[in-house]
Short mmCIF file of C-alpha atoms in Angstrom, two decimals:
data_model
loop_
_atom_site.label_atom_id
_atom_site.label_comp_id
_atom_site.label_asym_id
_atom_site.label_seq_id
_atom_site.Cartn_x
_atom_site.Cartn_y
_atom_site.Cartn_z
CA GLU A 23 68.72 191.68 153.96
CA VAL A 24 67.44 188.16 154.60
CA GLU A 25 63.97 188.96 153.27
CA ALA A 26 65.44 190.65 150.19
CA LEU A 27 67.65 187.64 149.53
CA ARG A 28 64.71 185.27 149.94
CA GLY A 29 62.77 187.40 147.46
CA PHE A 30 65.60 187.21 144.93
CA LEU A 31 65.81 183.44 145.27
CA ALA A 32 62.07 183.05 144.85
CA GLY A 33 62.08 185.32 141.80
CA TRP A 34 64.97 183.40 140.28
CA GLU A 35 63.30 180.08 141.14
CA GLN A 36 66.27 178.97 143.22
CA PRO A 37 66.17 176.84 146.39
CA LEU A 38 66.24 178.63 149.72
CA ILE A 39 68.91 176.27 151.02
CA PRO A 40 71.57 175.30 148.45
CA ASP A 41 73.44 172.02 148.55
CA HIS A 42 76.81 172.68 150.20
CA SER A 43 77.71 169.04 150.67
CA SER A 44 80.47 168.90 148.06
CA GLU A 45 84.05 169.34 149.15
CA ALA A 46 84.50 172.33 146.82
CA HIS A 47 81.59 174.13 148.49
CA GLN A 48 82.90 173.33 151.96
CA ASP A 49 86.32 174.75 151.07
CA ARG A 50 84.76 177.88 149.59
CA TRP A 51 82.56 178.49 152.61
CA ALA A 52 85.54 178.12 154.93
CA ALA A 53 87.43 180.62 152.81
CA GLU A 54 84.50 183.03 153.02
CA GLY A 55 84.65 183.49 156.77
CA VAL A 56 82.93 180.51 158.35
CA LEU A 57 84.72 179.50 161.52
CA THR A 58 86.40 176.12 161.47
CA PRO A 59 85.32 173.42 163.94
CA GLU A 60 88.58 174.05 165.80
CA GLU A 61 87.85 177.77 166.10
CA MET A 62 84.34 177.03 167.37
CA GLN A 63 85.77 174.59 169.94
CA ALA A 64 88.30 177.18 171.12
CA LEU A 65 85.50 179.70 171.52
CA LYS A 66 83.39 177.21 173.44
CA GLY A 67 86.23 176.41 175.83
CA ALA A 68 87.49 179.95 176.41
CA ASP A 69 87.07 181.95 179.60
CA ALA A 70 85.07 185.19 179.44
CA GLY A 71 87.93 187.51 178.46
CA GLU A 72 89.47 185.22 175.87
CA GLY A 73 85.98 184.30 174.67
CA GLN A 74 85.26 187.96 173.91
CA ARG A 75 88.49 188.28 171.92
CA LEU A 76 87.88 185.05 170.01
CA PHE A 77 84.28 186.06 169.32
CA LEU A 78 85.31 189.43 167.91
CA ARG A 79 88.11 187.92 165.82
CA GLY A 80 85.70 185.29 164.50
CA MET A 81 83.06 187.88 163.66
CA ILE A 82 85.64 190.05 161.90
CA LYS A 83 86.66 187.01 159.85
CA HIS A 84 83.00 186.27 159.14
CA HIS A 85 82.28 189.84 158.05
CA LYS A 86 85.35 189.90 155.81
CA GLY A 87 84.03 186.72 154.22
CA ALA A 88 80.70 188.44 153.64
CA ILE A 89 82.50 191.35 151.98
CA ALA A 90 84.35 188.95 149.68
CA MET A 91 81.06 187.32 148.73
CA VAL A 92 79.22 190.56 148.02
CA GLN A 93 82.20 191.94 146.10
CA GLU A 94 81.71 189.09 143.65
CA GLU A 95 78.11 190.23 143.18
CA ILE A 96 79.15 193.88 142.86
CA ASP A 97 81.70 192.99 140.20
CA ASN A 98 79.69 190.40 138.28
CA GLY A 99 76.03 190.72 139.24
CA GLU A 100 73.40 191.18 136.57
CA ASP A 101 70.42 192.20 138.70
CA PRO A 102 70.71 195.91 139.62
CA ASP A 103 68.69 195.41 142.81
CA ALA A 104 70.95 192.56 143.94
CA VAL A 105 74.05 194.66 143.21
CA LYS A 106 72.58 197.56 145.20
CA LEU A 107 71.89 195.24 148.13
CA ALA A 108 75.45 193.88 147.90
CA GLU A 109 76.85 197.41 148.02
CA GLY A 110 74.80 198.14 151.13
CA ILE A 111 75.96 194.94 152.79
CA LYS A 112 79.56 195.80 151.99
CA ASP A 113 79.19 199.23 153.58
CA SER A 114 77.48 197.94 156.73
CA GLN A 115 79.86 195.00 157.19
CA SER A 116 82.86 197.29 156.74
CA ALA A 117 81.54 199.66 159.40
CA GLN A 118 80.91 196.76 161.76
CA ILE A 119 84.45 195.46 161.23
CA LYS A 120 85.86 198.84 162.23
CA ALA A 121 83.70 198.87 165.35
CA MET A 122 84.80 195.35 166.32
CA GLU A 123 88.46 196.19 165.70
CA THR A 124 88.05 199.15 168.05
CA LEU A 125 86.48 196.90 170.68
CA LEU A 126 89.40 194.48 170.37
CA THR A 127 91.85 197.26 171.24
CA ARG A 128 89.93 197.80 174.49
CA LEU A 129 90.09 194.20 175.67
#
C-alpha cells in the first residue's frame, strides 16, 4: 500500500509529506483516527492488561479513520487504480477491526 501510494504521489507530482501544520488539518487528522496526546499518554502509563485494551481500542479507532479516508476516495476518486487500492484498504481494515474487536472480548 505504501509503495502504491508513493507511486501515485510521484505520478501526480505531489509531495511525499504534505503540510499538516494548519489547525484545520490537525482537526481533520484527529477526526480520522489519530490518537490524541492524552490517549497516547494513557497508553504509555497503562499496565500490561490495560495497555492491551487501550492499544486495541486505539487501533480500532485508527482503522476506522482509515476507512473514512478511503471511503472519500471510493466515492470521489478519479484515478481507477487509486479507487481500487482504496477498496482493498477498506476491506482489509474492516477485517482487522473485526479481529481486534474479537480480541477485546477475550481480555
